[in-house]
Coordinates of C-alpha atoms in Angstrom, one line a residue:
Chain A
M1 CA -0.3 43.1 -12.6
T2 CA 2.0 40.5 -13.8
T3 CA 4.8 43.0 -14.3
W4 CA 4.2 44.2 -10.8
L5 CA 4.4 40.8 -9.5
V6 CA 7.6 39.9 -11.4
V7 CA 9.3 43.1 -10.0
V8 CA 8.2 42.5 -6.4
T9 CA 9.1 38.7 -6.6
R10 CA 12.5 39.6 -8.3
R11 CA 13.4 42.2 -5.5
I12 CA 12.2 39.4 -2.6
C13 CA 14.5 36.7 -4.3
L14 CA 17.4 39.2 -4.2
D15 CA 16.8 40.3 -0.6
L16 CA 16.7 36.7 0.4
Y17 CA 19.5 35.7 -1.6
R18 CA 21.7 38.6 0.0
R19 CA 20.6 37.7 3.5
R20 CA 21.9 34.4 3.1
Y21 CA 24.9 34.9 1.2
G22 CA 25.8 38.5 1.7
R23 CA 26.6 41.1 -1.0
P24 CA 29.5 40.4 -3.3
S25 CA 31.3 43.5 -1.8
D26 CA 30.9 46.0 0.8
D27 CA 32.3 48.8 -1.3
G28 CA 28.9 50.7 -2.7
D29 CA 30.9 52.1 -5.6
A30 CA 32.3 48.9 -6.8
E31 CA 29.6 47.9 -8.9
P32 CA 28.9 51.2 -10.7
R33 CA 32.7 51.5 -11.2
R34 CA 32.8 48.0 -12.8
A35 CA 30.0 48.6 -15.1
R36 CA 31.4 52.2 -16.2
R37 CA 34.6 50.4 -17.0
R38 CA 33.1 47.5 -18.8
L39 CA 31.1 50.0 -20.9
Q40 CA 34.3 52.0 -21.7
D41 CA 36.1 49.0 -22.8
L42 CA 33.3 47.6 -24.9
L43 CA 32.8 50.9 -26.7
A44 CA 36.5 51.3 -26.9
E45 CA 36.5 48.0 -28.8
E46 CA 33.3 48.8 -30.9
L47 CA 34.7 52.3 -32.0
D48 CA 38.1 50.7 -32.6
L49 CA 40.0 53.5 -30.8
H50 CA 43.7 54.1 -30.8
E51 CA 45.7 55.6 -28.2
P52 CA 46.1 59.3 -28.2
A53 CA 48.9 60.3 -30.6
T54 CA 52.2 61.4 -28.6
D55 CA 55.7 61.9 -29.7
E56 CA 56.9 59.6 -27.0
S57 CA 56.7 55.7 -27.8
E58 CA 58.0 54.6 -24.5
E59 CA 56.3 51.6 -22.9
T60 CA 55.8 53.4 -19.7
D61 CA 53.6 55.8 -21.2
A62 CA 51.3 53.0 -22.1
P63 CA 49.0 53.3 -18.9
L64 CA 48.8 57.0 -19.1
R65 CA 47.7 57.0 -22.8
H66 CA 45.2 54.2 -21.9
S67 CA 43.7 56.3 -18.9
E68 CA 43.6 59.6 -21.3
L69 CA 41.5 57.2 -23.7
H70 CA 39.1 56.3 -20.9
D71 CA 38.9 59.9 -19.7
A72 CA 38.1 61.1 -23.3
L73 CA 35.2 58.4 -23.6
Q74 CA 34.0 59.2 -20.1
H75 CA 33.6 62.9 -20.9
A76 CA 32.0 62.0 -24.1
L77 CA 29.5 59.7 -22.4
A78 CA 28.8 62.3 -19.9
D79 CA 27.5 64.7 -22.5
L80 CA 25.1 62.2 -24.0
P81 CA 21.2 62.7 -23.3
P82 CA 20.0 60.1 -20.6
R83 CA 18.0 58.1 -23.2
D84 CA 21.0 57.6 -25.5
L85 CA 23.5 56.7 -22.6
L86 CA 20.5 54.3 -21.5
V87 CA 20.5 52.6 -24.9
L88 CA 24.4 52.0 -24.6
K89 CA 24.2 50.6 -21.2
L90 CA 21.2 48.3 -21.8
R91 CA 23.2 47.1 -25.0
F92 CA 26.7 46.9 -23.6
V93 CA 26.4 46.5 -19.9
D94 CA 23.3 44.5 -19.4
D95 CA 23.7 42.6 -22.8
L96 CA 20.0 43.3 -23.8
A97 CA 19.4 42.2 -27.6
A98 CA 17.9 44.7 -29.9
Q99 CA 14.7 43.6 -29.8
E100 CA 14.7 43.7 -25.9
I101 CA 15.7 47.3 -25.8
A102 CA 13.1 48.2 -28.5
R103 CA 10.4 46.9 -26.4
L104 CA 11.5 48.4 -23.1
L105 CA 12.5 51.9 -24.8
G106 CA 9.5 52.0 -27.0
F107 CA 11.6 51.8 -30.2
P108 CA 9.3 50.7 -33.5
S109 CA 11.7 47.6 -34.2
P110 CA 15.1 46.2 -33.5
F111 CA 16.4 48.0 -36.8
H112 CA 15.5 51.4 -35.3
V113 CA 17.8 50.3 -32.0
Y114 CA 20.7 49.4 -34.4
R115 CA 20.2 52.6 -36.4
R116 CA 20.4 54.6 -33.0
L117 CA 23.4 52.9 -31.8
N118 CA 25.2 53.3 -35.1
A119 CA 24.3 57.1 -35.1
L120 CA 25.6 56.9 -31.4
F121 CA 29.1 55.5 -32.4
A122 CA 29.5 58.1 -35.0
E123 CA 28.7 60.9 -32.5
L124 CA 31.0 59.3 -30.1
R125 CA 33.8 59.0 -32.8
G126 CA 33.2 62.7 -33.4
A127 CA 33.2 63.6 -29.8
L128 CA 36.4 61.6 -29.2
H129 CA 38.2 63.2 -32.4
R130 CA 37.6 66.5 -30.9
R131 CA 39.3 65.5 -27.8
G132 CA 42.5 64.0 -29.7
V133 CA 41.5 60.2 -29.9
E134 CA 41.2 58.5 -33.4
S135 CA 39.2 55.6 -34.5
A136 CA 40.5 53.2 -37.1
T137 CA 37.0 53.3 -38.5
P138 CA 36.4 56.6 -40.3
Chain B
M1 CA 7.5 39.9 8.4
G2 CA 9.4 42.8 6.7
H3 CA 8.3 41.5 3.2
L4 CA 4.9 42.1 4.0
I5 CA 5.6 45.8 3.5
L6 CA 6.7 45.1 -0.1
L7 CA 3.5 43.8 -1.0
H8 CA 1.4 46.3 0.6
P9 CA -0.9 47.9 -2.1
S10 CA 0.6 51.4 -2.6
R11 CA -1.3 54.5 -3.2
G12 CA -0.6 54.8 -6.8
P13 CA 2.6 55.3 -9.3
S14 CA 4.6 58.4 -8.3
V15 CA 8.0 59.5 -9.5
N16 CA 10.2 60.0 -6.4
A17 CA 13.4 61.8 -6.3
T18 CA 15.0 59.4 -3.6
P19 CA 17.7 56.8 -4.5
H20 CA 15.8 54.1 -6.1
L21 CA 12.6 53.6 -8.3
S22 CA 9.4 52.4 -6.7
I23 CA 8.1 49.1 -7.7
E24 CA 5.1 50.9 -9.1
D25 CA 7.4 53.0 -11.1
A26 CA 9.5 50.2 -12.5
A27 CA 6.7 48.3 -13.5
S28 CA 4.9 51.0 -15.0
Y29 CA 8.1 52.0 -17.1
I30 CA 8.3 48.4 -18.2
D31 CA 4.5 48.3 -19.1
G32 CA 4.9 51.5 -21.1
T33 CA 2.1 53.1 -19.1
L34 CA 3.8 56.3 -18.0
A35 CA 2.9 59.7 -19.2
D36 CA 5.8 61.1 -21.3
E37 CA 7.1 63.4 -18.6
A38 CA 7.3 60.5 -15.9
R39 CA 9.0 58.4 -18.4
V40 CA 11.5 61.2 -19.2
D41 CA 12.2 61.4 -15.5
I42 CA 12.8 57.6 -15.2
E43 CA 15.1 57.5 -18.1
R44 CA 17.2 60.1 -16.5
H45 CA 17.4 57.9 -13.5
L46 CA 18.0 54.7 -15.1
A47 CA 20.7 56.2 -17.3
E48 CA 22.4 57.0 -14.0
C49 CA 21.5 54.1 -11.5
D50 CA 23.0 50.7 -12.2
T51 CA 20.6 49.0 -9.7
C52 CA 17.4 50.1 -11.0
R53 CA 18.6 49.6 -14.6
E54 CA 19.4 46.2 -13.9
E55 CA 16.1 45.7 -12.2
V56 CA 14.2 46.9 -15.0
A57 CA 16.5 45.2 -17.7
A58 CA 16.1 41.8 -15.9
S59 CA 12.6 42.2 -15.1
S60 CA 11.5 43.2 -18.7
R61 CA 13.5 40.1 -19.9
L62 CA 11.6 37.9 -17.5
I63 CA 8.4 39.1 -18.4
A64 CA 9.0 38.5 -22.1
T65 CA 9.5 34.8 -21.7
L66 CA 6.0 34.4 -19.9
P67 CA 3.3 32.6 -21.9
A68 CA 1.3 35.2 -24.0
T69 CA -1.9 33.8 -22.5
A70 CA -0.7 35.2 -19.1
G71 CA -1.8 38.8 -20.0
R72 CA -2.8 41.0 -17.2
R73 CA -3.8 38.2 -15.1
L74 CA -1.4 35.7 -13.9
P75 CA -3.1 32.5 -12.5
W76 CA -2.1 31.6 -9.3
R77 CA -0.7 28.1 -10.1
L78 CA 1.8 29.9 -12.4
V79 CA 3.0 32.1 -9.2
V80 CA 5.1 29.2 -7.5
P81 CA 6.9 27.9 -10.5
L82 CA 7.4 31.8 -11.7
A83 CA 8.8 32.8 -8.4
A84 CA 11.1 29.6 -8.4
G85 CA 12.2 30.5 -11.7
I86 CA 13.1 34.1 -11.2
L87 CA 15.0 32.8 -7.9
V88 CA 17.1 30.4 -10.3
A89 CA 17.6 33.3 -12.8
V90 CA 18.7 35.7 -10.4
V91 CA 20.9 33.3 -8.5
L92 CA 22.4 31.4 -11.1
A93 CA 22.4 34.1 -14.0
R94 CA 25.7 34.8 -15.4
P95 CA 26.7 36.9 -18.5
T96 CA 25.7 34.5 -21.3
R97 CA 22.3 35.5 -21.1
R98 CA 21.9 36.2 -24.6
T99 CA 21.8 32.5 -25.6
D100 CA 18.3 32.6 -24.0
V101 CA 16.7 35.2 -26.2
A102 CA 14.6 33.6 -29.0
P103 CA 15.8 34.3 -32.5
A104 CA 14.7 37.9 -33.7
Q105 CA 14.3 38.8 -37.1
E106 CA 17.1 41.3 -37.7
R107 CA 16.8 43.6 -40.5
G108 CA 19.0 46.2 -41.6
G109 CA 22.1 46.8 -39.7
P110 CA 25.3 47.7 -41.2
S111 CA 25.7 45.3 -44.1
D112 CA 23.9 42.9 -46.2
A113 CA 26.9 41.5 -47.6
S114 CA 27.6 37.7 -47.8
Q115 CA 30.5 38.2 -45.4
I116 CA 29.9 38.7 -41.7
V117 CA 32.1 41.5 -40.4
L118 CA 33.6 41.0 -37.0
V119 CA 33.6 43.9 -34.4
A120 CA 35.4 42.5 -31.3
P121 CA 37.9 41.2 -30.4
A122 CA 39.7 43.6 -33.1
P123 CA 42.3 41.4 -35.2
D124 CA 45.3 40.5 -33.0
A125 CA 43.9 42.1 -29.9
T126 CA 45.0 40.7 -26.6
V127 CA 41.8 39.8 -24.6
V128 CA 41.5 39.1 -20.7
A129 CA 41.0 35.4 -20.1
G130 CA 38.2 35.8 -17.8
S131 CA 35.9 37.3 -19.9
P132 CA 36.4 37.6 -23.8
R133 CA 33.3 38.9 -25.5
F134 CA 32.8 38.3 -29.4
V135 CA 30.9 40.7 -31.1
W136 CA 29.9 40.9 -34.7
H137 CA 27.7 42.6 -37.0
P138 CA 24.2 40.9 -37.8
I139 CA 23.4 40.0 -41.5
A140 CA 19.7 40.4 -42.8
S141 CA 17.4 37.6 -42.5
S142 CA 19.6 35.7 -39.8
I143 CA 18.2 32.9 -37.7
G144 CA 21.2 32.1 -35.9
Y145 CA 25.1 32.4 -35.6
R146 CA 27.8 29.8 -34.9
V147 CA 31.0 31.1 -33.4
V148 CA 34.1 28.8 -34.0
I149 CA 37.2 29.1 -31.9
K150 CA 40.4 27.1 -33.0
D151 CA 43.9 27.4 -31.6
A152 CA 46.9 28.6 -33.4
G153 CA 47.5 25.2 -35.1
G154 CA 43.9 25.3 -36.5
A155 CA 42.6 22.4 -34.2
P156 CA 39.0 23.3 -33.0
V157 CA 38.5 24.4 -29.5
W158 CA 35.0 25.4 -29.0
S159 CA 32.0 26.3 -31.1
G160 CA 28.7 27.4 -30.0
D161 CA 25.4 28.8 -31.2
V162 CA 23.5 32.1 -30.6
A163 CA 20.9 34.1 -31.9
D164 CA 22.2 37.4 -31.4
T165 CA 25.2 39.0 -32.5
V166 CA 27.1 39.0 -29.1
L167 CA 28.7 35.9 -27.3
A168 CA 30.3 35.7 -24.2
I169 CA 32.0 32.3 -23.9
P170 CA 30.9 30.0 -21.1
A171 CA 33.2 29.8 -18.0
A172 CA 33.8 26.0 -18.5
L173 CA 36.1 27.1 -21.5
R174 CA 39.5 27.9 -20.4
L175 CA 41.4 29.8 -23.0
R176 CA 45.1 29.5 -22.1
A177 CA 47.0 32.5 -20.9
G178 CA 49.6 33.8 -23.5
E179 CA 48.1 31.7 -26.1
S180 CA 46.7 32.8 -29.7
Y181 CA 43.2 31.7 -31.0
V182 CA 41.5 32.1 -34.2
W183 CA 37.7 32.9 -34.4
R184 CA 35.1 33.1 -37.0
V185 CA 31.2 33.6 -37.3
D186 CA 29.0 31.5 -39.6
G187 CA 25.4 33.1 -40.0
Q188 CA 22.4 31.1 -41.1
R189 CA 19.7 32.8 -42.9
A190 CA 15.8 32.1 -43.0
D191 CA 16.3 30.9 -46.6
G192 CA 18.9 28.4 -45.9
T193 CA 21.9 30.1 -47.3
T194 CA 24.9 30.8 -45.1
A195 CA 27.4 33.5 -44.6
S196 CA 31.0 33.5 -43.0
S197 CA 33.1 36.1 -41.5
A198 CA 36.9 36.2 -42.3
E199 CA 39.1 34.5 -39.6
A200 CA 40.5 36.7 -37.1
S201 CA 43.1 35.8 -34.7
F202 CA 43.4 37.1 -31.0
Q203 CA 45.6 36.6 -28.0
V204 CA 44.8 35.8 -24.3
A205 CA 46.8 38.0 -21.8
R206 CA 49.4 36.4 -19.9

């Protein structure tokens, strides 16, 4: 009952807020794109990724290599089972603490969340390695 | 009057294939009362839908702040302050939510070493001025961390305490574009001992 009331109240408050102040943007795709970008940026930091190795070292290629890295990461993320992708998004996009993720997803303890995250990082490093993106962390 | 529809009792939980979760599904998922198959379906949706995931994450966080005695029965005298609190949290919430989380006993993690390992920003990385995020690995038995930021000359710029291992610095702190800074994390353990990270530098993008 309490949970239901909190969800309902939050929806009403958001609705009232948007009626008064409007949505931040009319572009329906803006929020998901921002969230996806943020997840990729934070994962790229966490995994300590290098740009894909190329023979040229020209400055003008930097944006292309950056987008190759994000493409590779996007593909690797798309291959993850929903529950694993959810753990990553809750951690990196929603900023939930390990304890909160444990409670929500039914992990026995925060330690189990950390362990799953580390396993996911290793899996992602492996998937990215197969796509030619290297991580500084072995 | 449209809001009355939201409060109308439903016929019961159902997993619908339409764009967003019903209130009952969201609440049941948060409470952990769904059958396995329904839970799997909802997680599949949450993995793809930012709106529903944000709702579930935010609601779960709010519910965790309620007094334990609320249990399944919410006294009506709490409804108005709760609604007001939710409205404030929804309207004013900004990324530094982590600082509101009660200290959690963090066990295991990547290292029990006496030194805290920094994760992000990577050493000498360039960060975007608006939203640098500091991340480090937890240490065992920690009860809190302090992030210290200094400028390139060693003068203190900012320090803040946080319970978890991620900090997004407040908007009030302005890091200057093109400048270099140094940061470190000090950790406090339950037994009173402390641990520190190495100092690492980063630059703010122009």
